[in-house]
Amino acid sequence: MSNSAQDWINQWQALSQRYWDGWKTQGVMPPAGFGKADANAPWQAGLDQWAQLFGKGNSQSDLVDRVTANAKSYVALMQSMLNTSVGQDGGGSAAAWTEAVRNGFNIPGMDASLWNNPLGTNFRDMAGQGAKGFEQMMAEFGRGAGPFKQEMLAGLGMPAFGLAREHQERWQQLGSAMVEYQEQTNRYNTLILKSSQQGFERFQSKLAEREEPGRQLDSVRAVYDLWIDAAEEAYAEIALSDEFRTVYAAMVNAQMRVRSLMQTEVEQQTRQLGMPTRTELKGVEKSVQELRRHLKASREASAADMAGEIAALRAEVDALKQQVAQSAPAAAPRPAAAAVNPPEAAKPAAAAKKTKR
Amino acid sequence: MGPIRIEPQKALDEALKLQQKLSAGAQTLRSLDPVTFGVTPKEAVYKDDKVTLYRFRGERPATTKTPLLICYALVNTPYMVDLQDDRSMVKNLLALGQDVYLIDWGYPDGSDKYLNLDDYINGYLRRCVEFLRKSHSVDAINLLGICQGGAFSLCFSAIYPEKIKNLVTMVTPVDFHTPDNMLSHWVRELDVDLFVDTLGNIPADLMNYCYLTLKPMRLNQQKYIGLVDILDNKTELENFLRMEKWIFDSPDQAGEAFRQFIKDFYQGNKLLKGGLQIGDKSVDLKNVRAPVLNIFAEQDHLVPPAASRALKDVVGSSDYSQIAFKGGHIGIYVSSRAQREVPPAIHDWLAKRS
């Protein structure tokens, strides 16, 4: 080992110690077994303990979880890159750095099926709470059914007999739909994995462009941002492909078929227990909406009728007022003084004239 | 020479800085008040089921005779236009003298599952417009449609051209089949009937998940790494959380309206191609006769600029203008540039046509 490489390692270990010392001042302890000379202790371990400082149930705990999850990836990436730097003195190739980034995303303890697949990891982290129950159930199904798929499919195609035949056919449909959903999900996941791989390839070419003097990246954040650009570009290309469009729709449609058949099963059970079913409720909701529309239309129509009627009555009153006003002087010509103090009979017409619209 | 040259000391500085920010965040995050939005005083002037028509109150009376009605999308809440004191399109429009109204569509529940586009456009929207025509004693109002609300406003202006004096559309999709429209691409082969029949109303979480997957690494990862940078700044953190709340505090989508919107707009592209029916009314954009101002965002990943630009060639109005804003779908409301540029542009354009 050259002196400069040894110097770098010494320096790196000293810096790593400072990193952990920084955490210790905040009450976060390094992982068990961490010694002064251990530069390989996973830096992201500090983040878990940082998150625990908030406890659960804190109003910002979702945000803390999200920050922690992403900062862990970032810190692991940071550490992986620094480990790669040992002895390279800025001379590492784009391929070597790409490998460092790839390794940075493979955090020990993570689901091995997501190894080298940061986009897949991202999607799993993103899944909303509402989706988890269903996804977990399907994952369990996949694990259980996977090894027996052929036998299961053969069983699902068997004819049904006797009293329970209708029920059996429904269960067979549900089983087939679940298998279909698994298959479509696998097709989708294959494309996501492909996107991750192409992301690394793009990243490598983007890095190669940075080999020109003066264009080198000099911070982990800059490397990280370049990786994000590459990953998004690769994903966008796949997500806008005809293949993705078909696979995506097939996966969503397959999931909807499973959900729909499960709803039917739940309805079977609730009906037998004398509870209202979703179908019945939908029928009521549809009727309510139709009544609502009808009521609004009737109100508007009657308001329009009323307005028309009022307008017609006003016109009639106006016409009558005009008639009265025109006929009154002709019927009884008065002396000039009478106009100053009109007789009682003439007063309503005069009053009406004042309020004429 | 290699592509990366990171000095160990600089890298450690980065790590320590991250650590310090996280440490400061432990204090800041605990000291935050609950996030609120919608800052300009307003009063509910009309209600129709869950729909509320609000009138905003400026610091001085409006100087315009014709009211300006903002018609927002059904997705997300409309408070993006009045997010906070220094990021409020509404406040800026009021300051310029506009009389601003806003339709809040509310949060549909199971009983609203069968609301369709006829209910929304020929029903709620029309009745809000009627209310304003009557209360302001005007024949026609100014309408400002945003995103999906812009598509609704175009439909409305085509069906009832006599009721619209001026139409402003913002980040509004017209051509749903441009090659860069990822959302449209994904739903093209979707069995929408099965989807809606199964889910009923479309859950907001599902919609948000779908939006996040348009740019998964940027929106679900890079954004939160960026958040670490502001963990020690209470004001910026509150701004971030306010935006975060707006993004995820979303209404479910009424199933039937969603079904029709996906089938006719996203899959059939009927707003552009023709053949669109809203209830018993046909929509032909050639019937839009009011002056039109079409504002779109150049970096919009939800409604690509080309999807909005298409309006120019299909609208019937002889007075058409467009503005390309340098920003994204959300930045057009909340960025500092937007505060400086968008409300004055709308106000000036309307003033010339008052």
XYZ file of C-alpha atoms in Angstrom:
711
model
C 0.000 0.000 0.000
C 1.364 3.397 -0.951
C 2.023 6.007 1.675
C -0.618 8.279 0.222
C -3.242 5.522 0.405
C -2.268 4.803 4.017
C -2.468 8.510 4.773
C -5.906 8.628 3.230
C -7.104 5.697 5.331
C -5.739 7.275 8.487
C -7.390 10.516 7.590
C -10.638 8.757 6.730
C -10.679 6.905 10.027
C -10.057 10.113 11.918
C -12.854 11.829 10.026
C -15.163 8.914 10.581
C -14.437 9.140 14.299
C -15.399 12.813 14.174
C -18.641 11.902 12.443
C -19.579 9.569 15.287
C -18.344 11.996 17.909
C -20.739 14.516 16.416
C -23.631 12.111 16.921
C -22.546 11.259 20.443
C -22.925 14.899 21.488
C -26.581 14.499 20.565
C -27.064 11.360 22.584
C -26.804 9.047 19.552
C -24.389 6.218 20.114
C -22.448 4.426 17.369
C -23.400 0.844 16.601
C -22.251 -1.924 18.937
C -18.639 -2.897 18.396
C -17.698 0.448 16.965
C -14.117 1.130 17.845
C -11.885 4.051 17.292
C -10.292 2.480 14.270
C -13.494 1.198 12.657
C -14.186 3.373 9.649
C -16.665 0.873 8.272
C -19.373 1.220 10.901
C -22.501 2.028 8.926
C -23.089 5.763 9.122
C -26.794 5.371 8.521
C -27.122 3.637 11.896
C -26.976 7.084 13.494
C -30.123 8.087 11.648
C -32.213 5.349 13.258
C -31.224 6.580 16.675
C -31.849 10.172 15.634
C -35.388 9.211 14.631
C -35.900 7.574 18.024
C -35.261 10.919 19.684
C -38.736 11.946 18.530
C -40.545 8.911 19.866
C -43.693 7.668 18.209
C -46.934 9.565 18.015
C -45.199 12.895 17.511
C -47.199 15.114 15.186
C -44.247 15.291 12.832
C -43.363 11.600 13.055
C -44.338 10.868 9.432
C -42.025 13.592 8.295
C -39.254 12.292 10.559
C -39.721 8.784 9.139
C -39.493 10.109 5.613
C -36.445 12.240 6.303
C -34.800 9.318 8.086
C -35.475 6.847 5.283
C -34.056 9.141 2.630
C -31.168 10.461 4.694
C -30.132 6.850 5.383
C -29.871 6.162 1.663
C -27.978 9.356 1.187
C -25.539 8.749 4.039
C -24.960 5.163 2.903
C -24.235 6.502 -0.562
C -21.870 9.037 0.953
C -19.976 6.390 2.887
C -19.810 4.016 -0.062
C -18.344 6.732 -2.232
C -15.774 7.710 0.339
C -14.716 4.119 0.764
C -14.276 3.942 -3.007
C -12.147 7.060 -3.000
C -9.410 5.343 -1.001
C -6.169 5.715 -2.852
C -7.804 6.868 -6.092
C -6.828 10.478 -5.698
C -9.507 11.552 -8.163
C -8.588 8.954 -10.736
C -11.432 6.441 -10.402
C -13.293 5.552 -13.586
C -16.966 6.248 -14.248
C -17.605 2.494 -13.982
C -15.939 2.274 -10.549
C -17.947 5.215 -9.265
C -21.161 3.803 -10.668
C -20.443 0.612 -8.770
C -19.901 2.654 -5.608
C -23.253 4.341 -6.055
C -24.926 0.998 -6.767
C -23.453 -0.433 -3.565
C -24.488 2.653 -1.655
C -28.150 1.855 -2.317
C -27.806 -1.706 -1.063
C -28.157 -1.049 2.634
C -27.502 -4.093 4.848
C -30.743 -5.474 6.215
C -32.900 -4.343 3.312
C -35.173 -6.730 1.394
C -32.825 -8.737 -0.807
C -35.364 -8.745 -3.645
C -34.755 -5.010 -3.956
C -30.981 -5.323 -4.172
C -29.632 -3.123 -7.012
C -33.137 -1.757 -7.514
C -33.360 1.700 -5.914
C -36.494 2.534 -7.885
C -38.232 -0.581 -6.584
C -37.178 0.373 -3.037
C -38.505 3.841 -3.608
C -41.890 2.522 -4.758
C -42.165 0.248 -1.759
C -41.350 3.105 0.623
C -43.861 5.322 -1.092
C -46.860 3.000 -0.863
C -49.573 4.715 1.108
C -50.978 3.265 4.298
C -54.238 2.605 2.472
C -52.551 0.311 0.002
C -50.519 -1.643 2.527
C -53.186 -4.067 3.728
C -53.950 -5.225 0.223
C -50.324 -5.328 -0.887
C -49.288 -7.288 2.185
C -52.058 -9.772 1.636
C -51.019 -10.231 -1.982
C -47.366 -10.597 -0.962
C -48.335 -13.337 1.489
C -50.381 -15.002 -1.205
C -47.469 -14.800 -3.612
C -45.086 -16.374 -1.115
C -47.515 -19.177 -0.305
C -48.769 -19.878 -3.797
C -45.556 -19.388 -5.723
C -44.081 -22.880 -5.342
C -47.395 -24.607 -6.086
C -48.530 -22.388 -8.916
C -49.014 -25.095 -11.551
C -50.901 -27.411 -9.213
C -52.982 -24.539 -7.995
C -53.879 -23.412 -11.509
C -54.893 -26.946 -12.394
C -57.087 -27.060 -9.288
C -58.681 -23.737 -10.131
C -59.822 -25.138 -13.450
C -61.603 -28.166 -11.971
C -65.364 -28.372 -12.520
C -67.552 -27.691 -9.482
C -70.390 -29.916 -8.285
C -73.265 -30.059 -5.818
C -74.735 -27.638 -3.365
C -71.614 -25.513 -3.038
C -70.770 -25.403 -6.736
C -71.655 -21.712 -7.138
C -69.471 -20.820 -4.177
C -66.660 -22.989 -5.442
C -66.764 -21.327 -8.850
C -66.488 -17.911 -7.243
C -63.515 -19.040 -5.159
C -61.886 -20.472 -8.254
C -62.378 -17.168 -10.046
C -60.851 -15.337 -7.123
C -57.889 -17.731 -7.014
C -57.300 -17.318 -10.754
C -57.550 -13.547 -10.439
C -54.946 -13.573 -7.660
C -52.561 -15.643 -9.743
C -53.129 -13.309 -12.682
C -52.432 -10.290 -10.504
C -49.198 -11.855 -9.300
C -48.121 -12.404 -12.881
C -48.951 -8.877 -13.943
C -47.191 -7.454 -10.884
C -44.101 -9.464 -11.781
C -44.161 -8.029 -15.311
C -44.430 -4.543 -13.860
C -41.642 -5.139 -11.345
C -39.428 -6.410 -14.148
C -39.821 -3.083 -15.906
C -39.068 -1.198 -12.702
C -35.893 -3.246 -12.216
C -34.983 -2.571 -15.847
C -35.479 1.120 -15.182
C -33.111 0.947 -12.188
C -30.492 -0.814 -14.312
C -30.821 1.697 -17.110
C -30.584 4.434 -14.502
C -27.139 3.150 -13.520
C -26.115 2.938 -17.192
C -27.214 6.505 -17.816
C -25.463 7.589 -14.664
C -22.254 6.024 -15.893
C -22.473 7.882 -19.209
C -23.251 11.123 -17.426
C -20.225 10.537 -15.225
C -18.079 9.865 -18.279
C -19.052 13.315 -19.576
C -17.633 14.732 -16.361
C -14.161 13.349 -16.963
C -13.193 16.462 -18.891
C -11.020 18.744 -16.779
C -13.047 21.397 -15.011
C -16.292 19.402 -15.113
C -15.576 17.020 -12.211
C -18.066 16.604 -9.422
C -16.644 17.660 -6.106
C -19.378 16.844 -3.596
C -21.495 13.866 -2.678
C -24.616 15.972 -3.169
C -23.608 16.756 -6.736
C -23.108 13.034 -7.388
C -26.445 12.251 -5.772
C -28.269 14.875 -7.845
C -26.683 13.527 -11.021
C -27.836 10.039 -10.073
C -31.405 11.327 -9.543
C -31.351 12.961 -12.994
C -30.155 9.719 -14.554
C -32.696 7.591 -12.691
C -35.593 9.886 -13.622
C -34.583 10.007 -17.281
C -34.356 6.224 -17.462
C -37.689 5.821 -15.709
C -39.415 8.401 -17.930
C -38.244 6.610 -21.052
C -39.636 3.309 -19.835
C -42.803 4.807 -18.353
C -43.634 6.429 -21.685
C -43.075 3.233 -23.665
C -45.909 1.239 -25.206
C -44.805 -1.814 -23.247
C -45.124 0.000 -19.928
C -48.540 1.341 -20.881
C -49.807 -2.175 -21.527
C -48.145 -3.733 -18.492
C -49.258 -0.950 -16.158
C -52.870 -1.165 -17.283
C -52.815 -4.971 -17.084
C -51.512 -4.815 -13.513
C -54.098 -2.253 -12.383
C -56.913 -4.097 -14.153
C -55.816 -7.375 -12.575
C -55.736 -5.802 -9.128
C -59.215 -4.387 -9.635
C -60.516 -7.831 -10.596
C -59.106 -9.279 -7.364
C -60.593 -6.478 -5.299
C -63.930 -6.804 -7.042
C -64.111 -10.570 -6.469
C -63.097 -10.089 -2.845
C -65.910 -7.584 -2.448
C -68.273 -10.217 -3.805
C -67.032 -12.695 -1.200
C -67.457 -10.181 1.608
C -70.972 -9.501 0.348
C -71.773 -13.203 0.499
C -70.755 -13.292 4.131
C -72.455 -10.070 5.189
C -75.674 -11.043 3.415
C -75.770 -14.272 5.367
C -75.311 -12.290 8.571
C -78.190 -10.011 7.621
C -76.000 -6.968 7.207
C -76.403 -4.407 4.435
C -74.121 -5.024 1.504
C -72.062 -2.711 -0.647
C -74.312 -3.358 -3.636
C -77.387 -2.410 -1.649
C -75.716 0.719 -0.383
C -74.676 1.677 -3.901
C -78.281 1.263 -5.001
C -79.391 3.658 -2.264
C -76.631 6.130 -3.075
C -77.604 6.100 -6.731
C -81.232 6.769 -5.848
C -80.210 9.600 -3.529
C -78.247 11.225 -6.336
C -81.148 10.877 -8.768
C -83.497 12.420 -6.210
C -81.033 15.216 -5.583
C -80.889 16.005 -9.307
C -84.662 15.848 -9.585
C -85.119 18.136 -6.599
C -82.675 20.714 -7.911
C -84.256 20.656 -11.364
C -87.728 21.048 -9.835
C -86.596 23.920 -7.648
C -85.003 25.713 -10.558
C -88.032 25.078 -12.751
C -90.426 26.316 -10.097
C -88.181 29.311 -9.408
C -88.190 30.048 -13.136
C -91.989 29.580 -13.250
C -92.389 31.825 -10.241
C -90.126 34.448 -11.769
C -92.096 34.242 -15.014
C -95.359 34.514 -13.151
C -94.153 37.489 -11.130
C -92.912 39.193 -14.277
C -96.271 38.587 -15.989
C -98.179 39.917 -12.983
C -95.948 42.979 -12.805
C -96.543 43.653 -16.474
C -100.272 43.290 -15.939
C -100.216 45.645 -12.951
C -98.179 48.166 -14.916
C -100.625 47.999 -17.788
C -103.541 48.499 -15.393
C -101.778 51.439 -13.761
C -101.272 53.026 -17.135
C -104.914 52.472 -18.003
C -106.015 54.004 -14.713
C -103.636 56.924 -15.128
C -104.837 57.549 -18.671
C -108.548 57.104 -17.996
C -108.788 59.114 -14.714
C -108.407 62.665 -16.142
C -110.735 61.925 -19.063
C -113.494 60.598 -16.784
C -113.478 63.568 -14.422
C -111.662 66.735 -15.460
C -110.664 68.670 -12.362
C -109.864 72.220 -11.562
C -106.146 73.016 -11.306
C -106.301 73.170 -7.506
C -107.505 69.561 -7.359
C -104.171 68.372 -8.699
C -102.460 69.778 -5.619
C -104.732 67.813 -3.284
C -105.943 64.749 -5.210
C -109.070 63.016 -3.983
C -108.669 59.809 -1.999
C -109.643 57.619 -4.966
C -106.743 58.858 -7.026
C -104.102 58.271 -4.340
C -103.349 54.553 -4.975
C -102.634 55.226 -8.633
C -100.345 58.071 -7.699
C -98.562 55.913 -5.144
C -98.225 53.106 -7.641
C -96.720 55.487 -10.140
C -93.993 56.371 -7.656
C -92.988 52.737 -7.249
C -93.220 51.902 -10.917
C -90.220 49.842 -11.957
C -8.855 12.092 -14.993
C -11.846 10.597 -13.156
C -15.267 12.225 -13.096
C -15.391 12.670 -9.328
C -12.891 14.409 -7.147
C -14.122 14.629 -3.608
C -11.700 15.759 -0.956
C -12.133 13.693 2.207
C -12.351 16.784 4.359
C -15.023 18.293 2.138
C -16.987 15.058 2.194
C -16.819 14.901 5.951
C -17.891 18.525 6.132
C -20.932 17.524 4.099
C -21.640 14.671 6.496
C -21.182 16.878 9.548
C -23.354 19.580 8.054
C -26.057 16.994 7.470
C -25.658 15.868 11.047
C -25.933 19.432 12.342
C -29.025 20.086 10.292
C -30.630 16.921 11.599
C -29.682 17.890 15.116
C -31.194 21.346 14.699
C -34.238 19.695 13.128
C -34.804 17.774 16.333
C -35.516 21.133 17.982
C -37.259 22.869 15.083
C -39.648 20.050 14.328
C -40.833 20.048 17.930
C -41.459 23.786 17.951
C -43.706 23.978 14.904
C -47.311 25.083 15.157
C -50.013 23.155 13.329
C -49.908 23.973 9.645
C -52.684 26.147 8.252
C -53.378 27.614 4.840
C -55.873 29.931 3.231
C -54.929 33.351 4.584
C -57.137 35.928 2.883
C -60.426 36.757 4.654
C -63.397 35.294 2.844
C -67.074 34.621 3.316
C -69.273 31.848 2.034
C -71.859 33.528 -0.177
C -73.529 30.490 -1.702
C -73.772 26.803 -0.814
C -74.955 23.902 -2.898
C -74.589 20.458 -1.279
C -70.873 20.206 -0.398
C -69.923 22.975 -2.822
C -69.226 26.421 -1.370
C -68.775 29.650 -3.268
C -66.469 32.022 -1.404
C -65.972 35.725 -1.895
C -62.576 37.037 -0.842
C -62.241 40.351 0.948
C -59.343 42.578 -0.027
C -57.911 45.414 2.010
C -59.770 47.830 -0.230
C -62.971 47.519 -2.249
C -62.852 45.990 -5.702
C -62.580 48.436 -8.549
C -63.874 46.119 -11.242
C -67.555 45.717 -12.029
C -67.343 42.158 -13.326
C -66.618 39.457 -10.736
C -63.793 36.988 -11.331
C -64.701 33.394 -10.504
C -61.902 30.879 -9.921
C -62.859 27.336 -10.862
C -60.330 24.910 -9.431
C -59.805 21.218 -10.205
C -61.617 18.458 -8.333
C -58.251 16.985 -7.381
C -56.484 18.714 -4.478
C -57.944 21.616 -2.564
C -58.272 25.073 -4.105
C -56.133 26.800 -1.477
C -53.091 26.581 -3.674
C -54.243 30.007 -4.900
C -54.172 31.410 -1.357
C -51.542 29.329 0.387
C -49.885 31.888 2.630
C -49.482 35.619 2.947
C -46.542 35.963 0.588
C -47.725 33.241 -1.786
C -51.265 34.123 -2.693
C -52.558 34.698 -6.192
C -55.896 35.703 -4.647
C -54.351 38.368 -2.435
C -52.464 39.845 -5.372
C -55.548 39.897 -7.584
C -57.540 41.615 -4.829
C -54.798 44.204 -4.394
C -55.093 44.993 -8.094
C -58.822 45.628 -7.689
C -60.356 42.341 -8.814
C -63.497 41.038 -7.099
C -62.446 37.432 -6.543
C -64.697 34.423 -5.951
C -63.655 30.786 -5.611
C -65.517 27.510 -5.886
C -64.572 24.988 -3.219
C -65.885 21.623 -4.425
C -65.627 20.084 -0.944
C -64.749 16.514 -0.011
C -67.039 14.002 -1.733
C -68.075 10.983 0.334
C -69.914 7.794 -0.527
C -73.174 9.662 -1.016
C -71.531 11.667 -3.821
C -70.318 8.619 -5.712
C -72.794 9.203 -8.537
C -71.995 12.868 -9.129
C -71.044 13.137 -12.773
C -69.632 15.883 -14.964
C -73.148 17.036 -15.802
C -73.721 17.633 -12.077
C -70.462 19.513 -11.754
C -70.554 21.644 -14.922
C -74.216 22.105 -15.798
C -75.145 21.939 -12.130
C -72.808 23.374 -9.518
C -70.667 25.544 -11.784
C -73.657 26.922 -13.682
C -75.517 27.737 -10.470
C -72.459 29.533 -9.052
C -72.243 31.580 -12.250
C -75.978 32.334 -12.076
C -75.574 33.480 -8.495
C -72.834 35.904 -9.525
C -74.686 37.204 -12.574
C -77.684 37.937 -10.398
C -75.878 39.335 -7.372
C -73.709 41.609 -9.522
C -76.469 42.427 -12.019
C -74.262 41.476 -14.957
C -74.996 39.350 -18.001
C -71.591 37.682 -18.035
C -68.753 37.098 -15.599
C -64.995 36.569 -15.849
C -64.019 32.931 -15.348
C -60.559 31.660 -14.372
C -60.196 27.888 -14.685
C -57.270 25.986 -13.243
C -56.014 22.591 -14.492
C -59.031 20.263 -14.605
C -61.088 23.302 -13.544
C -59.797 24.946 -16.715
C -61.160 22.071 -18.772
C -64.486 22.503 -16.945
C -64.381 26.239 -17.660
C -63.797 25.611 -21.352
C -66.764 23.237 -21.429
C -68.892 25.788 -19.615
C -67.843 28.631 -21.912
C -68.669 26.511 -24.941
C -72.092 25.514 -23.596
C -73.058 28.924 -22.169
C -71.040 31.458 -24.185
C -73.392 34.293 -23.290
C -72.591 33.976 -19.585
C -68.804 34.418 -19.925
C -67.272 37.802 -20.580
C -63.603 36.749 -20.424
C -62.016 33.352 -19.911
C -58.624 32.710 -18.331
C -57.275 29.159 -18.363
C -54.263 28.178 -16.297
C -52.251 24.944 -16.760
C -55.274 23.531 -18.535
C -55.062 20.365 -20.611
C -56.811 20.533 -23.966
C -54.947 17.928 -26.004
C -54.728 14.897 -23.717
C -52.733 12.825 -26.193
C -49.473 14.708 -26.494
C -46.570 12.216 -26.442
C -45.085 13.589 -23.219
C -48.281 13.225 -21.170
C -47.358 10.389 -18.812
C -50.646 10.330 -16.917
C -52.606 10.052 -20.115
C -50.259 7.368 -21.394
C -50.834 5.245 -18.301
C -54.616 5.387 -18.303
C -55.078 4.794 -22.021
C -55.565 1.013 -21.628
C -57.076 1.116 -18.160
C -60.457 -0.559 -17.720
C -62.050 2.510 -16.164
C -65.421 0.870 -15.692
C -63.892 -1.940 -13.663
C -61.761 0.586 -11.785
C -64.671 2.811 -10.751
C -67.127 -0.033 -10.186
C -64.599 -1.591 -7.818
C -63.388 1.458 -5.945
C -66.491 3.663 -5.998
C -65.018 7.024 -5.186
C -61.340 7.152 -6.100
C -59.298 7.507 -2.891
C -57.114 10.592 -2.593
C -54.177 8.451 -1.436
C -54.326 6.477 -4.651
C -54.396 9.649 -6.729
C -51.436 11.073 -4.814
C -49.492 7.836 -5.150
C -50.042 8.002 -8.884
C -48.801 11.596 -9.045
C -45.691 10.732 -7.039
C -44.864 7.895 -9.396
C -44.633 10.377 -12.273
C -41.247 11.431 -10.881
C -40.621 8.914 -8.110
C -36.996 9.623 -7.296
C -37.353 13.373 -7.353
C -40.648 13.602 -5.466
C -40.164 10.845 -2.942
C -36.448 10.975 -2.285
C -34.530 13.988 -3.500
C -37.176 16.327 -2.095
C -36.661 14.972 1.421
C -32.878 15.124 1.146
C -33.366 18.773 0.207
C -35.573 19.127 3.267
C -32.593 18.408 5.513
C -31.046 21.664 4.294
C -33.865 23.702 5.833
C -34.392 21.715 9.027
C -32.813 24.523 11.051
C -35.028 27.224 9.538
C -38.456 27.354 11.129
C -40.020 29.631 8.520
C -38.830 27.613 5.568
C -39.798 24.407 7.292
C -43.308 25.753 7.877
C -43.515 26.726 4.207
C -42.423 23.220 3.265
C -44.967 21.612 5.560
C -47.736 23.882 4.326
C -47.029 22.720 0.807
C -46.780 19.143 2.005
C -50.184 19.448 3.656
C -51.701 20.899 0.516
C -50.299 18.067 -1.586
C -51.637 15.293 0.607
C -54.798 16.858 2.026
C -56.809 15.933 -1.034
C -60.435 15.052 -1.626
C -61.483 11.669 -2.947
C -62.835 11.813 -6.484
C -66.521 11.214 -7.121
C -66.542 7.921 -9.031
C -68.859 8.789 -11.917
C -67.185 12.130 -12.620
C -63.811 10.370 -12.610
C -65.100 7.681 -14.976
C -66.322 10.234 -17.480
C -63.259 12.441 -17.206
C -60.913 9.535 -17.877
C -63.009 8.087 -20.684
C -63.888 11.272 -22.547
C -60.911 13.485 -21.831
C -57.926 11.206 -21.210
C -58.847 8.250 -23.379
C -61.165 9.784 -25.983
C -59.475 13.219 -26.183
C -62.923 14.561 -27.011
C -62.334 18.102 -25.750
C -59.925 18.516 -28.644
C -61.357 16.130 -31.202
C -65.035 16.853 -30.588
C -67.962 14.659 -29.686
C -67.917 15.584 -25.999
C -71.285 15.550 -24.243
C -71.805 16.969 -20.766
C -75.265 15.799 -19.801
C -77.527 16.751 -22.705
C -75.206 19.545 -23.883
C -72.616 19.204 -26.624
C -69.238 20.808 -26.126
C -67.614 22.421 -29.143
C -64.689 24.690 -28.378
C -65.543 26.700 -31.479
C -68.456 28.025 -29.412
C -66.086 29.682 -26.958
C -66.481 33.256 -28.138
C -65.203 35.185 -25.131
C -61.651 36.532 -25.182
C -59.292 33.815 -23.916
C -56.044 34.121 -21.983
C -54.267 30.766 -21.798
C -51.443 30.537 -19.231
C -49.320 27.409 -19.001
C -46.092 26.364 -17.306
C -43.063 25.440 -19.366
C -41.841 22.802 -16.869
C -45.218 21.277 -16.102
C -44.943 17.482 -15.643
C -48.681 17.010 -15.022
C -50.061 19.097 -17.876
C -47.336 19.359 -20.507
C -47.208 22.774 -22.215
C -48.132 21.207 -25.560
C -51.358 19.935 -24.003
C -52.347 23.523 -23.183
C -50.970 25.177 -26.301
C -53.380 23.124 -28.381
C -56.197 25.455 -27.320
C -55.049 28.142 -29.732
C -56.020 26.129 -32.792
C -59.399 24.918 -31.627
C -60.992 27.743 -29.693
C -63.635 29.844 -31.440
C -62.611 33.149 -29.879
C -61.055 35.723 -32.177
C -59.256 37.270 -29.194
C -56.777 34.643 -27.976
C -53.608 35.309 -25.980
C -51.204 32.959 -24.259
C -48.449 33.225 -21.693
C -45.722 30.622 -21.174
C -44.637 30.817 -17.544
C -41.112 29.744 -16.599
C -41.920 27.216 -13.897
C -43.901 24.121 -13.032
C -47.482 23.128 -12.349
C -47.334 24.321 -8.739
C -44.700 27.023 -9.110
C -47.108 28.978 -11.282
C -49.034 29.776 -8.071
C -46.490 29.774 -5.315
C -43.107 30.832 -6.655
C -41.863 34.365 -6.115
C -41.757 34.820 -9.865
C -45.417 33.820 -10.060
C -46.366 36.433 -7.442
C -44.643 39.095 -9.521
C -45.802 38.039 -12.952
C -49.066 36.089 -13.004
C -51.661 38.233 -11.161
C -50.613 41.469 -12.913
C -50.734 39.703 -16.275
C -54.264 38.470 -15.601
C -55.417 41.821 -14.247
C -53.960 43.831 -17.144
C -55.427 41.480 -19.700
C -58.869 41.682 -18.069
C -58.653 45.477 -17.668
C -58.189 45.867 -21.412
C -61.368 43.869 -21.956
C -63.561 45.326 -19.227
